[in-house]
XYZ file of C-alpha atoms in Angstrom:
522
model
C -0.029 0.023 -0.098
C 2.912 2.377 1.003
C 4.645 1.621 -2.455
C 1.384 1.933 -4.381
C 0.291 5.389 -2.717
C 3.730 7.011 -3.092
C 4.772 5.546 -6.512
C 1.362 5.024 -8.391
C -0.959 7.488 -6.915
C -3.826 7.701 -9.305
C -5.269 11.059 -8.351
C -2.420 13.312 -9.529
C -1.424 14.223 -5.948
C 2.107 15.004 -6.748
C 2.036 18.688 -7.281
C 4.911 21.093 -7.954
C 5.309 23.803 -5.381
C 6.646 26.292 -7.910
C 4.006 26.061 -10.740
C 1.048 24.008 -9.223
C 1.357 21.473 -11.911
C 0.307 17.830 -10.865
C 1.784 14.460 -11.702
C 0.620 10.916 -11.338
C 4.014 9.648 -10.439
C 6.940 10.982 -7.983
C 9.448 10.393 -10.641
C 7.749 12.692 -13.249
C 7.511 15.410 -10.534
C 11.235 15.063 -9.980
C 12.143 15.024 -13.546
C 9.903 18.053 -14.072
C 11.522 20.005 -11.216
C 14.928 19.474 -12.700
C 14.204 20.350 -16.265
C 11.886 23.084 -15.828
C 12.967 24.808 -12.503
C 16.692 23.802 -12.046
C 17.362 24.189 -15.948
C 19.440 20.871 -15.777
C 20.119 19.654 -19.349
C 22.922 17.158 -19.392
C 22.508 15.757 -22.732
C 24.114 17.915 -25.545
C 24.082 17.329 -29.214
C 27.466 17.403 -30.441
C 26.468 18.671 -33.867
C 24.384 21.856 -33.045
C 25.062 22.211 -29.154
C 21.423 22.026 -28.179
C 20.885 20.498 -24.722
C 18.131 18.070 -23.564
C 16.963 16.744 -20.124
C 16.536 13.265 -21.364
C 18.943 11.151 -23.450
C 15.832 9.859 -25.312
C 14.794 13.404 -26.398
C 18.519 13.816 -27.666
C 18.257 10.554 -29.693
C 15.004 11.813 -31.080
C 16.545 15.100 -31.899
C 19.659 13.571 -33.744
C 17.520 11.073 -35.571
C 15.084 13.815 -36.911
C 17.698 16.493 -37.583
C 21.222 14.897 -38.141
C 20.881 11.235 -39.020
C 20.323 9.944 -42.475
C 20.193 13.342 -44.232
C 20.673 11.584 -47.415
C 17.044 9.984 -47.261
C 15.423 13.566 -47.397
C 16.354 14.476 -51.047
C 14.108 16.316 -53.553
C 13.814 13.830 -56.614
C 13.454 16.733 -58.915
C 16.606 18.971 -58.067
C 18.449 16.774 -55.653
C 18.706 19.468 -52.981
C 18.917 17.569 -49.571
C 16.974 18.386 -46.441
C 17.268 17.545 -42.796
C 13.594 16.614 -42.333
C 10.653 15.456 -44.283
C 8.565 18.500 -43.494
C 11.209 20.913 -44.975
C 11.328 18.776 -48.063
C 7.616 18.909 -48.375
C 7.746 22.761 -48.027
C 10.596 22.987 -50.787
C 8.330 20.913 -53.081
C 5.503 22.898 -52.645
C 7.373 26.218 -53.340
C 9.739 25.389 -56.031
C 8.154 22.212 -57.905
C 4.386 23.055 -57.687
C 4.472 23.581 -61.549
C 4.965 19.908 -62.088
C 1.875 18.972 -60.754
C -0.484 17.684 -63.692
C -3.830 18.525 -62.647
C -4.893 21.872 -63.055
C -7.923 23.663 -61.555
C -9.618 25.581 -64.454
C -10.890 28.313 -62.069
C -7.766 29.512 -60.329
C -4.973 27.716 -62.366
C -3.765 25.836 -58.900
C -2.038 22.725 -59.734
C -2.223 19.246 -57.900
C -0.221 16.128 -57.777
C -3.463 13.754 -58.088
C -7.069 13.901 -59.108
C -8.660 13.557 -55.817
C -6.770 16.553 -54.376
C -8.042 18.645 -57.270
C -11.668 17.320 -56.698
C -11.303 17.945 -53.159
C -9.950 21.720 -53.963
C -12.792 22.325 -56.319
C -15.538 21.032 -53.871
C -14.025 23.152 -50.986
C -12.856 26.189 -52.545
C -15.136 26.738 -55.546
C -18.448 24.762 -54.739
C -21.149 26.654 -53.302
C -21.214 24.458 -50.294
C -18.633 25.919 -47.939
C -19.857 25.321 -44.688
C -16.721 23.166 -43.735
C -14.148 25.183 -45.831
C -12.776 26.604 -42.371
C -12.454 23.493 -40.935
C -10.938 21.290 -43.711
C -8.587 23.832 -45.429
C -8.219 27.005 -43.627
C -5.063 28.805 -44.800
C -2.553 30.765 -42.577
C -0.620 33.134 -44.565
C 3.044 34.226 -43.483
C 3.106 38.085 -43.830
C 6.783 38.063 -44.695
C 7.093 35.547 -47.442
C 3.670 34.679 -48.576
C 3.912 30.849 -47.603
C 0.616 29.373 -46.595
C 0.137 26.720 -43.658
C -2.897 24.636 -42.870
C -2.009 24.952 -39.003
C -1.555 28.102 -36.722
C 1.200 26.221 -34.812
C 3.020 25.351 -37.892
C 2.870 29.000 -39.308
C 4.237 30.338 -35.735
C 7.143 27.812 -35.850
C 7.977 28.688 -39.412
C 8.104 32.578 -38.406
C 10.013 32.015 -35.415
C 12.825 29.857 -37.458
C 12.791 31.821 -40.688
C 11.827 35.576 -39.742
C 12.190 36.368 -36.297
C 13.991 34.712 -33.545
C 15.839 31.455 -32.768
C 18.767 32.307 -34.831
C 21.440 31.269 -32.642
C 24.161 30.672 -35.416
C 26.023 33.840 -36.248
C 28.415 34.462 -38.873
C 31.585 35.705 -37.668
C 32.394 37.797 -40.638
C 29.037 39.571 -41.243
C 27.264 38.953 -38.121
C 24.184 37.417 -40.070
C 22.230 34.950 -38.014
C 20.677 31.666 -38.916
C 18.164 29.382 -37.382
C 20.164 26.011 -38.392
C 23.937 25.383 -38.440
C 23.738 23.851 -41.837
C 22.524 27.197 -43.304
C 25.288 29.141 -41.642
C 27.872 26.769 -43.228
C 26.313 27.089 -46.482
C 26.348 30.935 -46.143
C 29.949 30.800 -45.109
C 30.909 28.754 -48.215
C 29.012 30.502 -50.807
C 29.304 34.105 -49.553
C 32.506 34.475 -47.941
C 34.576 31.788 -49.566
C 33.025 32.528 -52.831
C 32.695 28.890 -53.779
C 30.368 28.236 -56.703
C 30.716 24.431 -57.520
C 27.797 24.021 -59.869
C 28.223 25.357 -63.427
C 25.636 25.563 -65.941
C 26.487 23.388 -69.070
C 24.601 26.015 -71.404
C 26.477 29.087 -70.461
C 29.294 30.139 -68.304
C 27.335 31.169 -65.076
C 28.122 29.465 -61.800
C 26.128 28.912 -58.638
C 26.964 28.081 -55.059
C 23.927 25.962 -54.546
C 22.734 23.238 -56.819
C 19.020 24.203 -56.756
C 19.962 27.709 -57.648
C 21.447 26.036 -60.826
C 18.206 24.201 -61.158
C 16.152 27.441 -61.073
C 18.521 29.183 -63.451
C 18.135 26.324 -66.132
C 14.433 26.252 -65.708
C 13.758 29.947 -66.017
C 16.435 31.211 -68.302
C 17.219 28.385 -70.709
C 13.955 26.515 -70.700
C 12.122 29.707 -70.451
C 9.485 28.417 -68.070
C 7.559 31.261 -66.394
C 4.614 29.658 -64.630
C 3.767 32.361 -62.085
C 1.588 35.076 -63.632
C 0.593 38.292 -61.827
C -3.122 38.553 -62.149
C -2.984 42.474 -62.142
C -0.682 43.196 -64.957
C -0.067 39.531 -66.552
C 3.680 39.842 -65.926
C 5.241 36.391 -65.692
C 7.870 35.128 -63.256
C 9.831 31.913 -63.017
C 9.659 31.802 -59.273
C 6.777 32.255 -56.841
C 9.073 34.276 -54.647
C 9.658 36.640 -57.512
C 5.942 36.915 -58.135
C 5.153 37.857 -54.347
C 7.858 40.462 -54.256
C 6.646 41.974 -57.476
C 2.898 42.211 -56.178
C 4.120 43.578 -52.745
C 6.402 46.328 -54.177
C 4.665 47.181 -57.424
C 1.010 46.969 -56.789
C 0.923 47.386 -53.238
C 3.649 49.995 -53.254
C 5.158 48.538 -50.285
C 8.670 49.773 -49.231
C 9.266 48.199 -45.955
C 13.237 48.696 -45.944
C 14.064 52.338 -45.048
C 17.802 53.519 -45.100
C 18.845 54.724 -41.847
C 21.196 57.275 -43.117
C 18.852 59.025 -45.646
C 15.053 59.127 -46.194
C 15.106 56.661 -49.135
C 13.069 53.510 -48.756
C 13.254 50.158 -50.607
C 10.903 47.225 -51.438
C 13.615 44.702 -51.067
C 16.343 44.291 -48.531
C 18.771 43.596 -51.186
C 18.040 46.826 -52.805
C 18.647 48.775 -49.357
C 22.094 47.103 -48.994
C 23.046 47.824 -52.358
C 22.060 51.511 -51.952
C 23.902 51.525 -48.582
C 27.095 50.225 -50.113
C 27.201 52.315 -53.284
C 25.925 55.605 -52.087
C 27.061 55.876 -48.306
C 29.971 53.640 -48.212
C 31.176 54.732 -51.794
C 32.075 51.273 -52.734
C 32.442 50.586 -56.575
C 33.866 47.114 -56.793
C 33.438 46.469 -60.433
C 35.773 48.123 -63.124
C 35.379 48.112 -66.762
C 38.444 46.666 -68.446
C 38.078 48.959 -71.505
C 37.428 52.474 -69.991
C 38.288 51.826 -66.302
C 35.083 53.337 -65.156
C 33.926 51.796 -61.942
C 30.385 50.630 -60.835
C 28.865 49.520 -57.600
C 26.930 46.645 -59.096
C 27.959 43.995 -61.346
C 24.713 44.348 -63.443
C 25.631 48.023 -63.968
C 28.921 47.068 -65.448
C 27.557 44.411 -67.737
C 25.027 47.041 -68.890
C 27.740 49.525 -69.417
C 29.617 47.267 -71.549
C 26.687 46.088 -73.701
C 25.426 49.689 -74.416
C 28.621 51.716 -74.426
C 31.249 49.426 -75.830
C 29.239 46.925 -77.873
C 26.604 49.491 -78.886
C 23.516 47.306 -78.115
C 20.482 49.451 -78.155
C 17.416 47.043 -77.595
C 14.805 49.598 -76.737
C 13.299 51.614 -79.680
C 11.088 54.543 -79.507
C 7.845 54.037 -81.384
C 7.494 57.929 -82.172
C 10.858 58.565 -83.785
C 12.648 55.208 -83.837
C 15.452 56.271 -81.790
C 16.956 53.507 -79.825
C 18.412 53.035 -76.307
C 20.495 50.686 -74.492
C 18.233 50.906 -71.210
C 14.606 50.904 -70.729
C 14.693 53.630 -68.256
C 16.566 55.682 -70.852
C 13.588 55.066 -73.386
C 10.923 56.105 -70.955
C 12.832 59.280 -69.923
C 13.128 60.091 -73.542
C 9.502 59.506 -74.269
C 8.531 61.541 -71.072
C 10.843 64.598 -71.938
C 11.104 64.713 -75.795
C 7.610 63.551 -76.974
C 5.523 64.551 -73.995
C 7.543 67.610 -73.368
C 7.618 67.135 -69.619
C 10.417 68.649 -67.612
C 9.463 68.352 -63.989
C 12.744 69.242 -62.248
C 13.424 73.121 -62.180
C 16.562 74.785 -61.079
C 16.118 77.176 -58.249
C 19.194 79.289 -59.237
C 18.086 79.698 -62.945
C 15.138 79.116 -65.111
C 16.457 76.047 -66.506
C 14.336 72.791 -66.448
C 15.098 69.156 -66.657
C 13.164 66.037 -67.415
C 15.424 63.875 -65.015
C 16.228 64.585 -61.389
C 19.788 63.384 -61.912
C 20.311 65.813 -64.525
C 19.061 68.520 -62.200
C 21.629 67.403 -59.577
C 24.438 67.257 -62.098
C 23.680 71.007 -63.477
C 23.742 72.215 -59.786
C 26.728 70.590 -59.039
C 28.815 71.609 -62.153
C 27.184 74.831 -63.153
C 26.119 76.615 -59.998
C 28.591 75.093 -57.437
C 31.390 75.067 -59.867
C 32.268 71.533 -58.983
C 35.031 69.997 -61.440
C 36.341 67.014 -59.403
C 37.791 65.060 -62.420
C 41.017 66.639 -63.309
C 43.031 65.317 -66.419
C 46.724 64.505 -65.177
C 48.273 65.324 -68.603
C 46.717 68.871 -69.296
C 45.399 69.920 -65.993
C 41.878 70.295 -67.639
C 38.887 69.741 -65.506
C 35.600 68.113 -65.666
C 32.423 67.875 -63.797
C 31.533 64.369 -64.955
C 33.922 61.419 -64.881
C 32.779 60.023 -68.235
C 33.667 63.459 -69.852
C 37.276 63.105 -68.562
C 37.391 59.618 -69.791
C 36.473 60.691 -73.301
C 38.786 63.502 -73.241
C 41.582 61.402 -72.454
C 40.831 58.835 -75.071
C 40.181 61.522 -77.839
C 42.656 64.110 -77.188
C 45.648 62.375 -75.387
C 45.384 59.045 -76.873
C 44.144 60.291 -80.272
C 41.609 57.464 -80.654
C 38.940 57.601 -83.248
C 37.220 54.429 -82.981
C 34.056 55.140 -84.812
C 34.338 55.196 -88.734
C 31.373 56.448 -90.736
C 30.430 53.636 -93.349
C 29.312 56.275 -95.968
C 32.376 58.604 -96.221
C 35.028 57.012 -93.786
C 35.261 60.000 -91.445
C 36.319 59.066 -88.226
C 35.088 60.277 -84.641
C 36.123 59.776 -81.238
C 32.678 58.928 -79.631
C 29.747 57.129 -81.027
C 27.383 60.027 -80.166
C 29.454 62.115 -82.499
C 29.167 59.620 -85.298
C 25.517 59.320 -84.925
C 25.018 63.102 -85.223
C 27.135 62.906 -88.236
C 25.056 60.410 -89.814
C 21.832 62.112 -88.966
C 22.832 65.752 -90.028
C 25.169 65.259 -92.859
C 23.992 61.989 -94.721
C 20.358 61.944 -93.643
C 20.075 65.815 -93.923
C 18.008 65.828 -90.770
C 17.464 69.244 -88.995
C 15.353 68.349 -85.942
C 15.823 71.461 -84.104
C 13.551 74.392 -85.303
C 13.717 77.991 -84.040
C 10.367 79.153 -82.580
C 11.049 82.534 -83.399
C 11.939 82.331 -87.226
C 11.968 79.563 -89.860
C 15.561 78.329 -89.147
C 16.116 74.810 -88.525
C 19.454 73.135 -87.267
C 20.909 69.776 -86.907
C 22.212 70.394 -83.504
C 20.719 71.493 -80.310
C 23.657 73.834 -79.409
C 23.578 75.381 -82.883
C 19.817 76.274 -82.333
C 20.696 77.715 -78.884
C 23.692 79.895 -80.155
C 21.417 81.243 -82.933
C 18.675 82.295 -80.600
C 21.336 83.988 -78.264
C 23.104 85.876 -81.175
C 20.241 86.611 -83.412
C 17.139 86.975 -81.254
C 18.511 87.777 -77.910
C 21.373 89.820 -79.524
C 23.726 88.456 -76.778
C 27.551 88.711 -77.337
C 29.070 86.952 -74.521
C 32.612 86.343 -75.939
C 34.951 89.499 -75.653
C 38.218 89.782 -77.497
C 41.008 90.511 -74.766
C 43.078 92.592 -77.358
C 40.441 94.916 -78.452
C 36.698 95.857 -77.433
C 34.894 93.870 -80.030
C 32.402 91.136 -78.610
C 30.940 88.151 -80.675
C 28.095 85.852 -80.142
C 30.081 82.524 -80.317
C 33.593 81.427 -79.543
C 34.283 80.106 -83.177
C 33.842 83.855 -84.392
C 35.977 85.187 -81.654
C 38.860 82.929 -82.525
C 38.518 83.544 -86.184
C 38.697 87.332 -85.347
C 41.951 86.973 -83.221
C 43.491 84.665 -85.789
C 42.940 86.865 -88.850
C 42.861 90.693 -87.134
C 45.347 90.237 -84.279
C 47.546 87.386 -85.574
C 47.604 88.584 -89.123
C 46.711 85.050 -90.820
C 45.496 85.086 -94.467
C 45.452 81.412 -95.332
C 42.999 81.638 -98.228
C 44.275 82.748 -101.681
C 41.957 83.891 -104.312
C 41.928 81.320 -107.303
C 41.826 84.053 -109.833
C 45.025 85.991 -108.572
C 47.611 85.725 -105.975
C 46.137 87.835 -103.304
C 45.269 86.277 -99.963
C 42.469 87.059 -97.880
C 41.515 86.132 -94.094
C 38.147 84.498 -94.950
C 37.709 80.869 -94.331
C 36.871 78.708 -97.327
C 33.214 78.309 -96.205
C 33.138 82.426 -96.244
C 34.351 82.266 -99.850
C 31.922 79.416 -100.841
C 28.646 80.942 -99.238
C 27.466 84.020 -97.239
C 26.874 83.718 -93.642
C 23.527 82.254 -92.504
C 22.816 84.201 -89.709
C 22.873 87.660 -91.539
C 21.680 89.488 -94.543
C 23.550 88.904 -97.771
C 27.300 89.812 -96.945
C 28.959 88.401 -99.980
C 32.629 88.660 -99.765
C 34.215 90.450 -102.928
C 37.811 90.220 -103.663
C 39.161 93.730 -104.447
C 41.823 92.717 -106.835
C 39.796 90.657 -109.401
C 36.166 91.393 -108.311
C 35.361 87.727 -107.857
C 32.593 87.287 -105.352
């Protein structure tokens, strides 16, 4: 009786004096007090350092998480997992497109016919009195993953998005919920290991399933996730969710703690901080030495500047651009005439905010931070310095006209030459007279000289003023330097006119035909 009353008490009379929990057996009470109130966990896992009260709990933990990991392998991409639930979640996220049974009402796919029929009956059928009991979804606000049980959702949020990340990287302090993920992070991010190469292109990946996703979306062109609002397609479900959250919902959940800018994705925030606030530009062009903060910007630069690729054409004027953003800016500013950014110091307006910032920096603040080490000339923009070095000091003229073999130092000058000389285009019309020009700066100079009467270029040797720098230089050469380089073909007398002046009258004046006073040739 004494043994039965003390050991096998059937009325749960063994109560804990600290939490009032009751137990049927004294041994259970003792174990409870040791584990819950004294914190004794003597059985530690040698793989992840987690501790347990009972050896049996340690064995179960190792069996589920650390033993026989090879048994939980995805049969579609060969990625390995520590437990079956993680494998099932992976299949649901990445391989749902391989399910052959398609719901015609919502485009959701299923692995077997019975699951499809159950889905139709529960979700789309009018008899929905048991929907909440059978297939109620619990949605993760952070990544959009759905769960059938609230407890599973909570566990997912704790492990993936919030706490329980006990494994920190020594180099970047990033934390992980599992030791294997920390090891994988160190191998791929800090050691730079990319052991999986695509056999169709030269791209390499640190994880095998990233290679699988690359081949599936890039080379096979599979984009099975469609946005229902704009019909844009994506190769991965996570990309679709990010698109919907940032584009259609307008969410920017990642603010920069150094400025007021916000971002829809954490990766974009980190890139912004690295490039803007830390000033890091780790990617250098091997052709012109220009540096970029992102590898994609370097690739885009090489494609558009050095390879001359321009894949985006304007429907209105057929002008082509290397970047879609440049095309949109062109359409907004040129064809719609929008210039939404005004300079507070002058009346000049700009169609792009970056152009206004550059104008303020170089024109009003006088910043010329890029100096030529060969002639001490300074520039407000690095790209102008690079062009100057290449064309002036190296004498490079890499762009040849295929119609007249004339060479140019920049592609833009070649394009302008083709448009104005060979096509005869004059796209810049004066709104005060009927004159048209092939170059915008010619139009601006014409309006200043003729209509505004401005003469901003003064000769430092006399009091004469001129409307443009070219006329000033000709004046100085012929009047003050005494150069007379153009002989009359009827006599031997030389004049100080240019060949163009002999051939035709000036365009911006009334007839001022030059006459040789020796032979009267006009």
